[in-house]
Coordinates of C-alpha atoms in Angstrom, one line a residue:
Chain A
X1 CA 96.9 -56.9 86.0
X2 CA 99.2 -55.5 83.3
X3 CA 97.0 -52.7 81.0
X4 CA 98.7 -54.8 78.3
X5 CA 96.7 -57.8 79.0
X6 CA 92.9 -55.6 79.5
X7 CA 93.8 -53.5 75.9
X8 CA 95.0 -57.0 74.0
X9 CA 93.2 -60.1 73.1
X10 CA 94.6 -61.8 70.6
X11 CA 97.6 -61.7 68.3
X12 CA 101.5 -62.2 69.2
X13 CA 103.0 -60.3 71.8
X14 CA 105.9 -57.9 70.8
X15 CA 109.6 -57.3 72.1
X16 CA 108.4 -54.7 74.3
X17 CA 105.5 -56.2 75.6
X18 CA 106.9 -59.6 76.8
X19 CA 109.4 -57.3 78.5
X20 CA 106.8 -55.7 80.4
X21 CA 104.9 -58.3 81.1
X22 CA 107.6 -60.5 82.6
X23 CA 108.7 -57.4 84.6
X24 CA 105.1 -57.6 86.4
X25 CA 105.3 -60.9 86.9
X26 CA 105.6 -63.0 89.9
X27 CA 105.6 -67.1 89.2
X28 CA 105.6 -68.6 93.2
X29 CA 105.4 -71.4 94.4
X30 CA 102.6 -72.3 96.6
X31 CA 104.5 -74.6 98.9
X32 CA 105.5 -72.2 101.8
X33 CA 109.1 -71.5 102.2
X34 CA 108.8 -72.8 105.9
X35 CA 107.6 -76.6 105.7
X36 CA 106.1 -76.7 102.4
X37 CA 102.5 -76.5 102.6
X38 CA 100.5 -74.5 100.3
X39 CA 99.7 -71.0 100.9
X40 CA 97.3 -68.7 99.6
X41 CA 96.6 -65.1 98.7
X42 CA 94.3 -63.4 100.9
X43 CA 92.4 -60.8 99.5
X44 CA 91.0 -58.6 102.3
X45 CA 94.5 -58.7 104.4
X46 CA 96.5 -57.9 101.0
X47 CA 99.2 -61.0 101.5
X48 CA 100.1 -64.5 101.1
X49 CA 99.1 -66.6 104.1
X50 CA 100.6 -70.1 105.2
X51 CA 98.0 -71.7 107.0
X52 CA 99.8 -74.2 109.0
X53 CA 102.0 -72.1 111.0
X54 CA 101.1 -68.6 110.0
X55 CA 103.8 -67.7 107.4
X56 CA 103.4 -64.5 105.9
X57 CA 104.6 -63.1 102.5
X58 CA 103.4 -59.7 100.6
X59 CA 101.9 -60.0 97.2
X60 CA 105.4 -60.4 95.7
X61 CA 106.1 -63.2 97.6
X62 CA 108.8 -61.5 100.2
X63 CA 108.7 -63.0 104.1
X64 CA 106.9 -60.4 105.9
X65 CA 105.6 -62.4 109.6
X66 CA 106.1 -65.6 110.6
X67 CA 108.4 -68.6 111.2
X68 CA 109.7 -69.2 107.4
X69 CA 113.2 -68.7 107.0
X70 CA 112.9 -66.6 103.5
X71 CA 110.5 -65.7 100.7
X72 CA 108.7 -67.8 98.8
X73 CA 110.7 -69.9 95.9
X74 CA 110.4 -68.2 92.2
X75 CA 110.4 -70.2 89.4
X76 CA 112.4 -69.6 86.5
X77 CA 109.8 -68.1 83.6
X78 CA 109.7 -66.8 80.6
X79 CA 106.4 -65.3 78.7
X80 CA 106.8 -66.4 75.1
X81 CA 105.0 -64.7 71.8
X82 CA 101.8 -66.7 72.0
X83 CA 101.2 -65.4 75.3
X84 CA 102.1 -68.5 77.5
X85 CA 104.3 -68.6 80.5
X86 CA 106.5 -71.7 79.8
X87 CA 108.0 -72.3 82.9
X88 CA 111.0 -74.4 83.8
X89 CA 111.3 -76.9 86.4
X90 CA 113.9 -74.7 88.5
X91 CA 113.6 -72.2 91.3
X92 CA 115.5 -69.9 93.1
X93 CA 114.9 -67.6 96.2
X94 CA 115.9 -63.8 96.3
X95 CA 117.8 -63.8 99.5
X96 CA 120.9 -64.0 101.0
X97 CA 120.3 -67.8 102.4
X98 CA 121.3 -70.5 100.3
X99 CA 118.3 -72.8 98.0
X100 CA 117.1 -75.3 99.0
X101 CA 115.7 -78.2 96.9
X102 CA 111.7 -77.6 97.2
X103 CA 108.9 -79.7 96.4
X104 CA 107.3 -78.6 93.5
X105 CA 105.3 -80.2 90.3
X106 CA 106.7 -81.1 86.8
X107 CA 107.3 -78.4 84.6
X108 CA 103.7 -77.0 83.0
X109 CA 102.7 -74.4 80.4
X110 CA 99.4 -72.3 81.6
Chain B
X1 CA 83.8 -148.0 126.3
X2 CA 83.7 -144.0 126.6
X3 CA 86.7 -144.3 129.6
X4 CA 88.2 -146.3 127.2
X5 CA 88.5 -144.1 124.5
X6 CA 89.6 -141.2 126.6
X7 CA 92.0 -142.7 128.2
X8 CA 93.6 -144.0 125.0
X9 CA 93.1 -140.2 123.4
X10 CA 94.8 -139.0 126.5
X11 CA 97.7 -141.4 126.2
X12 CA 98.3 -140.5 122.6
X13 CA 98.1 -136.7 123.6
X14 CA 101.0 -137.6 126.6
X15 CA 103.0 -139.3 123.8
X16 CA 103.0 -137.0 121.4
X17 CA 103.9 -134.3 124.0
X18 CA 106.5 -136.4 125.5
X19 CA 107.7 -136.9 121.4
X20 CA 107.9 -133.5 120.8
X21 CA 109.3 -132.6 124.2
X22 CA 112.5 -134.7 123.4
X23 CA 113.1 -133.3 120.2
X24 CA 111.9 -129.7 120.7
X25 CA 111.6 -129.1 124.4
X26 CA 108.2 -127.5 123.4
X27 CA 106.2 -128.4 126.4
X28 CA 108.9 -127.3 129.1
X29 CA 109.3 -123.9 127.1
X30 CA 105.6 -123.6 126.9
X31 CA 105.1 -124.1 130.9
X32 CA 107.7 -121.8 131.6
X33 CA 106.1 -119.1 129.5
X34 CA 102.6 -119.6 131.0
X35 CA 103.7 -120.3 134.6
X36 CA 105.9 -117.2 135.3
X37 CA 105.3 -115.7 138.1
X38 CA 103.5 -112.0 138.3
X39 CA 102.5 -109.8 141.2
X40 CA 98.9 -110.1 142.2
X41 CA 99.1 -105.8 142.4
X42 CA 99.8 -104.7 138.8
X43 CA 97.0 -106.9 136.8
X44 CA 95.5 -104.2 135.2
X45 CA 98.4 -101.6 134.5
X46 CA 100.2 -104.4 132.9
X47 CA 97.4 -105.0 130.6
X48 CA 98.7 -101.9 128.6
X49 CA 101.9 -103.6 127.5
X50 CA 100.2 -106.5 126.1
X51 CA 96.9 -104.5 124.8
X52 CA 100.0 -102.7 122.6
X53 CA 101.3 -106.3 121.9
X54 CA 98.0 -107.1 120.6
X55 CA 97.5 -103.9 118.7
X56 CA 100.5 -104.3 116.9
X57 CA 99.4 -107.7 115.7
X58 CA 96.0 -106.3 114.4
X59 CA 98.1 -103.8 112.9
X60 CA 100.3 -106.7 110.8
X61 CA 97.4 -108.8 110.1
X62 CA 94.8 -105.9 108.7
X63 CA 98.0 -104.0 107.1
X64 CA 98.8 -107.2 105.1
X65 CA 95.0 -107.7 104.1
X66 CA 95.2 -104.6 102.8
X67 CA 98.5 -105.0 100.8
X68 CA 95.5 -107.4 98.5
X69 CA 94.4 -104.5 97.3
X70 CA 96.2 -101.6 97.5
X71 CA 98.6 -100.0 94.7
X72 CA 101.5 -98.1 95.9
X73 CA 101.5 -96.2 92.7
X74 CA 100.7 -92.0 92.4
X75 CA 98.3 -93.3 89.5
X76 CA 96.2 -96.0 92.0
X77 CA 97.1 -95.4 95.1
X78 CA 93.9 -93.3 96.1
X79 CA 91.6 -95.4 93.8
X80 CA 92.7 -98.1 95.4
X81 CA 92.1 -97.5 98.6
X82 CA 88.7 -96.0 97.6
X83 CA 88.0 -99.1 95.8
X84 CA 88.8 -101.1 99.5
X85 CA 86.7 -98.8 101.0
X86 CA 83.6 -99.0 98.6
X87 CA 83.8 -102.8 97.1
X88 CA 86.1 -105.5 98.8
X89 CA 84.4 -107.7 100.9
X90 CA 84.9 -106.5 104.9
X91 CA 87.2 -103.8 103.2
X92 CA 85.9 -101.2 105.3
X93 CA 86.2 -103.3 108.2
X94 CA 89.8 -104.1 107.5
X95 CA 90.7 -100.6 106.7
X96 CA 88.7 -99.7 109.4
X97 CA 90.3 -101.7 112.3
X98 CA 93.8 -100.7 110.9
X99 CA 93.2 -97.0 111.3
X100 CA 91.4 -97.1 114.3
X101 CA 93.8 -99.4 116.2
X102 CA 97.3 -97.2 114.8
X103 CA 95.2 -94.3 116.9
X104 CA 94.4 -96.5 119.7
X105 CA 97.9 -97.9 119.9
X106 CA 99.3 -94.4 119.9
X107 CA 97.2 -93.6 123.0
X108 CA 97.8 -97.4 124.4
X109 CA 102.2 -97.0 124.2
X110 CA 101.8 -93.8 125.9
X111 CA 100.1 -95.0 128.6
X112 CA 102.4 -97.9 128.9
X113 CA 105.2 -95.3 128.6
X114 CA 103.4 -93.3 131.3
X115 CA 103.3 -96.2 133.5
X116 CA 106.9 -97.7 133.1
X117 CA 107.7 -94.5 134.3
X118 CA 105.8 -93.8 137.2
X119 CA 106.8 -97.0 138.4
X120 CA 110.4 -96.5 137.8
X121 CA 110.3 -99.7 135.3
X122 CA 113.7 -98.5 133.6
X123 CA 115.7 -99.3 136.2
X124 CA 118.6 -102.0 136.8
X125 CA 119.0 -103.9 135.9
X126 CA 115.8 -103.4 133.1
X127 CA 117.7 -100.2 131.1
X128 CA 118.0 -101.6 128.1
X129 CA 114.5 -103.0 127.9
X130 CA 113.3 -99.2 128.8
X131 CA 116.0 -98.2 125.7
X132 CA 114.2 -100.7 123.5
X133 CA 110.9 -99.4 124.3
X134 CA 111.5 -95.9 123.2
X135 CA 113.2 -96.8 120.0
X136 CA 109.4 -99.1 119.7
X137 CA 107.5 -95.6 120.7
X138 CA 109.4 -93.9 117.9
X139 CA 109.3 -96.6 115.3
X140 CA 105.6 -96.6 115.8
X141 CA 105.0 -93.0 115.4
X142 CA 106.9 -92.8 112.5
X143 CA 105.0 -96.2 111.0
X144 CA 101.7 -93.7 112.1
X145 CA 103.4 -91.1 110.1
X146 CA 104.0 -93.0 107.1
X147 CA 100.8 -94.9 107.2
X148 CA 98.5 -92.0 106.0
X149 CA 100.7 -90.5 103.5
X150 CA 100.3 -94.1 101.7
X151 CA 96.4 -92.8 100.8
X152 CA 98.1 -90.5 98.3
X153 CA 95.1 -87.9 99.6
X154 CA 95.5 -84.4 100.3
X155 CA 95.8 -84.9 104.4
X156 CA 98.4 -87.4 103.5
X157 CA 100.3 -86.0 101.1
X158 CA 100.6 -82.4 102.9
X159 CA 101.8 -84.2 106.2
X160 CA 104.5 -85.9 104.6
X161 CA 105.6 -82.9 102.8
X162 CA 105.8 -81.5 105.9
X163 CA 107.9 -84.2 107.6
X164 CA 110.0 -84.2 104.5
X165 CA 110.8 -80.6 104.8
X166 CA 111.1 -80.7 109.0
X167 CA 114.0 -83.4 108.1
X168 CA 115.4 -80.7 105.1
X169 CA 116.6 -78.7 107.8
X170 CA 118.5 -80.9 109.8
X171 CA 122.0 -79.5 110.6
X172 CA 124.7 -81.3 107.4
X173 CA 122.2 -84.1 106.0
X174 CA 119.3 -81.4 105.6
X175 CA 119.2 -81.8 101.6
X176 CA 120.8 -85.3 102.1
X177 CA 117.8 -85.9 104.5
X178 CA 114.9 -84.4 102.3
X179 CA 115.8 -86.4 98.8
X180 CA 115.8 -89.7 101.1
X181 CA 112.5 -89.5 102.3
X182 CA 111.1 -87.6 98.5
X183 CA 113.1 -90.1 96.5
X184 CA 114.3 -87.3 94.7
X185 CA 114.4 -83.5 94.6
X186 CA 110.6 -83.5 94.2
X187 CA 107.3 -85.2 95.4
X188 CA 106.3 -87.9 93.0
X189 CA 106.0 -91.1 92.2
X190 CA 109.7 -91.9 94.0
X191 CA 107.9 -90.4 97.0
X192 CA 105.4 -92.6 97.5
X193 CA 107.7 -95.5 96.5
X194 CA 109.6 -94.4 99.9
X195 CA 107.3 -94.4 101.9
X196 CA 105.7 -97.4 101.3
X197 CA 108.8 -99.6 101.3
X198 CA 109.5 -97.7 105.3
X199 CA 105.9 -98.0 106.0
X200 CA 105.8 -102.2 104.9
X201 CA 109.1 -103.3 104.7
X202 CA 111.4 -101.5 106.9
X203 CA 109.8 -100.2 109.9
X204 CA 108.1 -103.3 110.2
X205 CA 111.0 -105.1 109.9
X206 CA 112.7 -103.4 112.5
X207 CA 109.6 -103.4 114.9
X208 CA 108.8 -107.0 115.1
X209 CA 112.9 -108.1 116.5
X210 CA 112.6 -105.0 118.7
X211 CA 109.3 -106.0 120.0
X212 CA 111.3 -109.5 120.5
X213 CA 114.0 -108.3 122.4
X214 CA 111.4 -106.5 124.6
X215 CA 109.6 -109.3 125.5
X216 CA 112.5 -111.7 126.4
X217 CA 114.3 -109.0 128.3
X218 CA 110.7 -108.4 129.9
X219 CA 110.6 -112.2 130.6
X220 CA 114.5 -112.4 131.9
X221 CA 113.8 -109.8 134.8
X222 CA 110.4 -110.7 135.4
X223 CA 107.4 -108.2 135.9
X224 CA 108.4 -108.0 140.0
X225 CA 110.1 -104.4 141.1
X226 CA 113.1 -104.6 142.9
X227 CA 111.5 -106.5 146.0
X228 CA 110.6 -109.5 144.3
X229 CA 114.2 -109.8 143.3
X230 CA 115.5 -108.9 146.7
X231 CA 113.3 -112.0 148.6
X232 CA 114.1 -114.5 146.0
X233 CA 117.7 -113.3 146.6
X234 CA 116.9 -113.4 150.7
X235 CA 115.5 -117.0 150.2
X236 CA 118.6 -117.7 148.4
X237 CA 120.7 -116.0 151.2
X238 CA 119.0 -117.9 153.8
X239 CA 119.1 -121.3 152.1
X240 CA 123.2 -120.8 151.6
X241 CA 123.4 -119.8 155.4
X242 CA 121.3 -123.0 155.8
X243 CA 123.3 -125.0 153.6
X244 CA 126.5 -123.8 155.2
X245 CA 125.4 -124.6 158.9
X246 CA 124.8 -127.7 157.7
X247 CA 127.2 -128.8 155.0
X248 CA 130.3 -126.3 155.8
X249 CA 131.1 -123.3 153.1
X250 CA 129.1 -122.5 149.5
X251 CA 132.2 -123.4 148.1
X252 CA 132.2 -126.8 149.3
X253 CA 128.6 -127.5 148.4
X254 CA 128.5 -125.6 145.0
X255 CA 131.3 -127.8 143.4
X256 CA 129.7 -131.1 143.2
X257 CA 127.0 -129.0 140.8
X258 CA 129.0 -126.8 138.6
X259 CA 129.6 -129.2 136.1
X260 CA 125.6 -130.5 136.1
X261 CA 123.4 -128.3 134.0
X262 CA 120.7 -128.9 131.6
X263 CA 118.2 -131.1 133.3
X264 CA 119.1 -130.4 136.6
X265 CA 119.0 -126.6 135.7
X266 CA 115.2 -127.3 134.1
X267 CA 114.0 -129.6 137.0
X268 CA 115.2 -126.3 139.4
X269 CA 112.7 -124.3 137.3
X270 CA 110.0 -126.4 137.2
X271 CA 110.4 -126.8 141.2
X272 CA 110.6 -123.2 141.3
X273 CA 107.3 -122.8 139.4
X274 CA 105.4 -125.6 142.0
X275 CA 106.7 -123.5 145.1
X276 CA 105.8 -120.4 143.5
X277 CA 102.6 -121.6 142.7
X278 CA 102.0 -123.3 146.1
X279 CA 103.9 -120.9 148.5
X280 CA 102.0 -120.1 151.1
X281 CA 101.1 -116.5 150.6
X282 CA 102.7 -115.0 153.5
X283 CA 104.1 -111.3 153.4
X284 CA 107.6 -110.3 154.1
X285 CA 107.6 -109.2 157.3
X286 CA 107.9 -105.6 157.5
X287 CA 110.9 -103.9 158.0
X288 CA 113.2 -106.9 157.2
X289 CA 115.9 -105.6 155.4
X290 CA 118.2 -107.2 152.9
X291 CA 120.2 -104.5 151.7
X292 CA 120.5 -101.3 152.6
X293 CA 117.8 -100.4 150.4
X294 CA 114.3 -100.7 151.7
X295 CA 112.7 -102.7 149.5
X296 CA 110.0 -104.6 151.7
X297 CA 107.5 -101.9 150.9
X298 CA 106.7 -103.1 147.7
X299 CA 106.3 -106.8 148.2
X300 CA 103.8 -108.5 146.3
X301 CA 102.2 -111.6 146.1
X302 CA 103.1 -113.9 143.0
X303 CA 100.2 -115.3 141.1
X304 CA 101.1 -118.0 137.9
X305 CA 101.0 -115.5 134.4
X306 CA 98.6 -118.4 133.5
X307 CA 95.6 -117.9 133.5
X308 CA 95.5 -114.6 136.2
X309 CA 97.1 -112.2 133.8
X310 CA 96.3 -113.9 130.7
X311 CA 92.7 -113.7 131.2
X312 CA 92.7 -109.9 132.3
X313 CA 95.2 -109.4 129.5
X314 CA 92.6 -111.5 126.9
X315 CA 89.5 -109.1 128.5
X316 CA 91.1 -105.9 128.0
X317 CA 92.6 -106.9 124.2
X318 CA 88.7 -108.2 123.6
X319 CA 87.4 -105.4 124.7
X320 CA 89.7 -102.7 122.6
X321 CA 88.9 -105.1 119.4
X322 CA 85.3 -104.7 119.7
X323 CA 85.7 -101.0 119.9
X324 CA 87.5 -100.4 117.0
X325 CA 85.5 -102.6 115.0
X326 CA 82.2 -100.5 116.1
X327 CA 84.3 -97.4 115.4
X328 CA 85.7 -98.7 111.9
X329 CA 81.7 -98.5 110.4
X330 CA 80.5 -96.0 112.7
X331 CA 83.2 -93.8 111.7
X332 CA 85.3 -94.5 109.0
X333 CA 88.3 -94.5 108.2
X334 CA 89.0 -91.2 106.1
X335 CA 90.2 -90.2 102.9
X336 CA 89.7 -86.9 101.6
X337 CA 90.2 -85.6 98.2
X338 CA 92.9 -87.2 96.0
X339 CA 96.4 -85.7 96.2
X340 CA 97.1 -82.0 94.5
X341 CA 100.0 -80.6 94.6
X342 CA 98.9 -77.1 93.2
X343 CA 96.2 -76.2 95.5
X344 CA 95.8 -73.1 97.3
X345 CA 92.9 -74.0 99.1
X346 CA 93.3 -77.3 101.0
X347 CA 94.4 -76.7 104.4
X348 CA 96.7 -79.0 106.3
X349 CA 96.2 -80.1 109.4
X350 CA 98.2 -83.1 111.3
X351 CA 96.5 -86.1 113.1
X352 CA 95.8 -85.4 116.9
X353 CA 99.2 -87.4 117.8
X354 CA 101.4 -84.2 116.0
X355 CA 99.0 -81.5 117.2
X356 CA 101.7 -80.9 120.2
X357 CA 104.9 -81.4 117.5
X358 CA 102.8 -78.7 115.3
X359 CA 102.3 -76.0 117.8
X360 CA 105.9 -76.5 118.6
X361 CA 107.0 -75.5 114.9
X362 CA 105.2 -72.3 115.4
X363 CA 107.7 -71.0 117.9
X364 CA 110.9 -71.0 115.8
X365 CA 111.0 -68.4 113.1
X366 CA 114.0 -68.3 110.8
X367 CA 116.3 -71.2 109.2
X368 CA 118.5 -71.3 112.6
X369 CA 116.2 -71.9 115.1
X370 CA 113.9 -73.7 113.1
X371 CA 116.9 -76.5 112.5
X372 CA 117.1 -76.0 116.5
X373 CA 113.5 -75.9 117.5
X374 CA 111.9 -78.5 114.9
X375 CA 115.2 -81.2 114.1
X376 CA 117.7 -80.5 117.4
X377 CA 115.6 -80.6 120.7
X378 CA 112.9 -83.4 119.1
X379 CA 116.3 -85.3 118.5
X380 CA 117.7 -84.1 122.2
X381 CA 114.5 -85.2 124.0
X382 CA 114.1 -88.6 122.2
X383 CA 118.0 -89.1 123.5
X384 CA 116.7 -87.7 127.2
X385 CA 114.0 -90.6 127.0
X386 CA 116.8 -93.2 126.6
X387 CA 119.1 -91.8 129.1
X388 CA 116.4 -91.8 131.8
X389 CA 117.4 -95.2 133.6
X390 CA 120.8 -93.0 133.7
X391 CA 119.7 -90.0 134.8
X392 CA 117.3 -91.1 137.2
X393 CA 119.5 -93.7 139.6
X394 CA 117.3 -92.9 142.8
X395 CA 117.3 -97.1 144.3
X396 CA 113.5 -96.4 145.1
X397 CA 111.1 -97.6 143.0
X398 CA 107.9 -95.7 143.9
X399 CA 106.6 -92.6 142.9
X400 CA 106.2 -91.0 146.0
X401 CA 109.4 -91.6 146.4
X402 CA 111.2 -90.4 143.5
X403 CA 109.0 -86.4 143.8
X404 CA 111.6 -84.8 141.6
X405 CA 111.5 -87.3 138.2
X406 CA 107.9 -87.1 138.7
X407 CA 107.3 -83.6 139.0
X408 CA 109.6 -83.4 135.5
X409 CA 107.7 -85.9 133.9
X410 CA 104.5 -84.6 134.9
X411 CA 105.7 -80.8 133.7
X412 CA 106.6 -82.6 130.1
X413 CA 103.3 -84.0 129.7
X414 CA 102.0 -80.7 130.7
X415 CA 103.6 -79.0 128.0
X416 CA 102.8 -81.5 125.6
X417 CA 98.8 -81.9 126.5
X418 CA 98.6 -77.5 126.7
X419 CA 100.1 -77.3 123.2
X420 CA 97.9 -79.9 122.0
X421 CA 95.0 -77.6 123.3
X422 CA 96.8 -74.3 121.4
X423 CA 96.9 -76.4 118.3
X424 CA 93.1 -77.3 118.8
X425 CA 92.4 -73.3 119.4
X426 CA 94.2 -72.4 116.3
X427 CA 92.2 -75.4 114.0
X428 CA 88.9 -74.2 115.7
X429 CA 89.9 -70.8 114.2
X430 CA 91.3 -72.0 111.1
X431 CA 89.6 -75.6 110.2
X432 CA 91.8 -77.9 108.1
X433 CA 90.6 -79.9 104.8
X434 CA 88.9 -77.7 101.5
X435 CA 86.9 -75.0 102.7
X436 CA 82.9 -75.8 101.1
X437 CA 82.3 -73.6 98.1

């Protein structure tokens, strides 16, 4: 976690801080970049784990073992003053392949 | 007074069959159907076509009991079916006996498959019924397919992402492919929308003419191998040479007839059907050859489809009913938790019929030879199925006699029945569903 988030509590984030924050951020998608099902992190082995056909991904979501063809999707985030994530119902992936549409929910605010 | 009345009763029964014979030809059509002549040999291997037959009708008549109750809606579609499962009357019953015969009747078509196969069913002139059967054999596992995503539950839902994103890769109609099947460019209410409309309305609706173009085309060649078709063609060939000792050329004889069909043509039949069913049951003698091919080895003896087959037919259907009734309240049919698309706990895992389709995905890393491994070479060897009457032209009918087919077949199985067993390795290790706690 950020040291922003252990020192603050309350009250609106500034300039700077949203910047930083959204710089440590990663919003994935848990469907897995291979055939969709949902992955999760694994504590002890340090890594995202597909459990259907053994995709793996590091903790920023990049393909590291495994049949998927790329990393997982990103959505499209932004951290606003409140301290919410609003984010959109869009996604890209960070490689060179093209998107693909992925199955994902509706937009949602944390 | 008692002779009386049955012979009056029996009277009005001849008149109204002899009524409804003129106007529909019902009772002719009727004895031909139950009087067809079947080998004596194959009773119980050919109960598997019509134990499918009959598992395909529970399927219709339970899945349209259930369409009482259930909601196709993301909102209901669980409760619903939770609702069947806890408060309609036989619900669990119904429910039951449609889940438990879809897994049976997977098991039941392969067999049959299995069988057409070994005994070199597929070949001429019966291709196309052999081409009809596989498109049947993938309709169905695609109705199994769709069938469990309708719950709306976490085991459904995660399959049918699955499938959805298996399709999303296929070479130019990948994204085409996976908005079909979603309704859209996510998983929602379109979704299920699609897949009940394939699972209830167009699967079905292609499986029921199929299934009728697969029994008359089972019912124009008859269930005899080549030998019964080479003696009636030997009687035939006698009779002519008969007939033209007697009479002078085929020509000659034939003419007078060529013009006289209908009753004449039915009258043949129903002679046929007599001599079938009184002919003396004398083997071909051995070694008599027709053709050049040796067919005498696999002569049978006829027996009437009525009531030999149908009764064996009747006992085997009876006694697969009875066991998926016990099975649908000694172990229900499941539903696990209601669908989430934002877990990171559930695990899915398919139904036993993908477990060899599922180990296969494991093999092919990376977008190319995933589109190769998951869409291309399920695609090639559903096409390899239907070409098999092509590929495989070998006159002999037998097993034994055909060592290469077989030995291919039996090395496909292989590979299908050991990954099944590296798929149930790798669930032992990692079980499906929520993890407890």
């Amino acid at each position: 976690l950020p040291s922003i988030l252990e020192e603050k509590s309350e009250g609106p984030l500034s300039e700077t801080e949203i910047q930083e924050l959204e710089r440590q951020l990663n919003v994935l998608s848990n469907h897995c970049a291979h055939l969709g099902c949902p992955v999760r992190w694994m504590p002890e082995e340090g890594g995202i784990l597909c459990p259907c056909h053994g995709g793996i991904y590091d903790i920023n979501g990049n393909h590291t073992g495994g049949p998927p063809p790329h990393g997982l999707w990103r959505y499209v985030s932004q951290i606003r003053e409140d301290g919410r994530i609003f984010v959109k119902h869009e996604f890209y992936v960070e490689q060179k392949g093209r998107t693909k549409p992925g199955i994902y929910t509706k937009p949602y605010v944390v | 007074m008692a002779s009386r009345i049955t012979a009056q009763t029996r009277r009005w029964g001849r008149d109204l069959a002899d009524w409804m014979e003129e106007r529909t030809g019902i009772v002719s059509i009727t004895g031909k159907l139950l009087y067809e002549p079947m080998p004596r040999r194959g009773r119980l291997l050919y109960t598997l076509g019509s134990a499918t037959l009959f598992l395909i009708t529970l399927q219709f008549l339970t899945g349209i009991l259930l369409l009482f109750n259930y909601a196709p809606t993301t909102d209901h579609a669980w409760d619903s079916i939770y609702y069947i499962m806890t408060n309609v009357y036989f619900g669990k019953l119904i429910r039951g006996i449609h889940f438990w015969s879809a897994n049976a009747l997977i098991v039941v078509i392969g067999l049959h498959m299995v069988r057409t196969f070994l005994s070199g069913s597929y070949k001429r002139p019966r291709e196309m019924n052999w081409v009809v059967g596989v498109l049947l054999i993938v309709i169905v596992t695609v109705m199994a397919f769709s069938g469990y995503a309708l719950r709306w539950d976490q085991e459904g839902f995660w399959a049918w992402e699955v499938g959805a994103m298996i399709a999303s890769y296929t070479p130019l109609i990948g994204n085409w492919a996976i908005t079909a099947l979603l309704g859209g460019d996510t998983a929602g209410p379109a979704t299920l929308s699609r897949v009940f409309a394939l699972h209830v309305w167009l699967l079905p609706a292609a499986l029921a003419p199929l299934i009728g173009i697969h029994l008359y085309l089972l019912r124009k060649h008859g269930e005899f191998g080549a030998t019964f078709e080479y003696a009636e063609r030997l009687a035939a060939l006698r009779k002519r040479r008969q007939m033209e000792e007697t009479f002078g050329s085929a020509e000659e004889v034939g003419s007078g007839n060529a013009t006289d069909t209908g009753y004449s043509e039915r009258a043949r039949d129903e002679q046929r059907i007599v001599e079938i069913r009184h002919a003396p049951r004398e083997r071909v003698e051995e070694g008599e050859i027709v053709t050049k091919e040796d067919v005498f080895d696999r002569y049978d003896e006829p027996q009437g489809f009525f009531p030999g087959q149908v009764v064996v037919d009747l006992t085997v259907s009876a006694i697969l009913l009875a066991i998926v009734v016990v099975l649908s309240y000694a172990v229900p049919a499941p539903l696990t938790e209601p669908m989430d698309v934002s877990t990171t706990v559930y695990v899915p895992r398919p139904e036993w019929f993908f477990f060899f389709l599922d180990q296969w995905l494991v093999y092919f890393p990376g977008s190319v030879l995933i589109a190769i491994g998951d869409v291309i070479v399920p695609f090639l060897f559903v096409l390899l199925l239907l070409a098999i009457p092509w590929l495989d032209k070998e006159p002999a009918h037998s097993p034994a006699r055909r060592p290469f087919v077989v030995v291919v077949g039996f090395l496909v199985i292989l590979v299908i029945v050991l990954n099944m067993l590296l798929t149930l390795v790798r669930i032992a290790n990692f079980p499906g569903g929520t993890p407890a706690g």
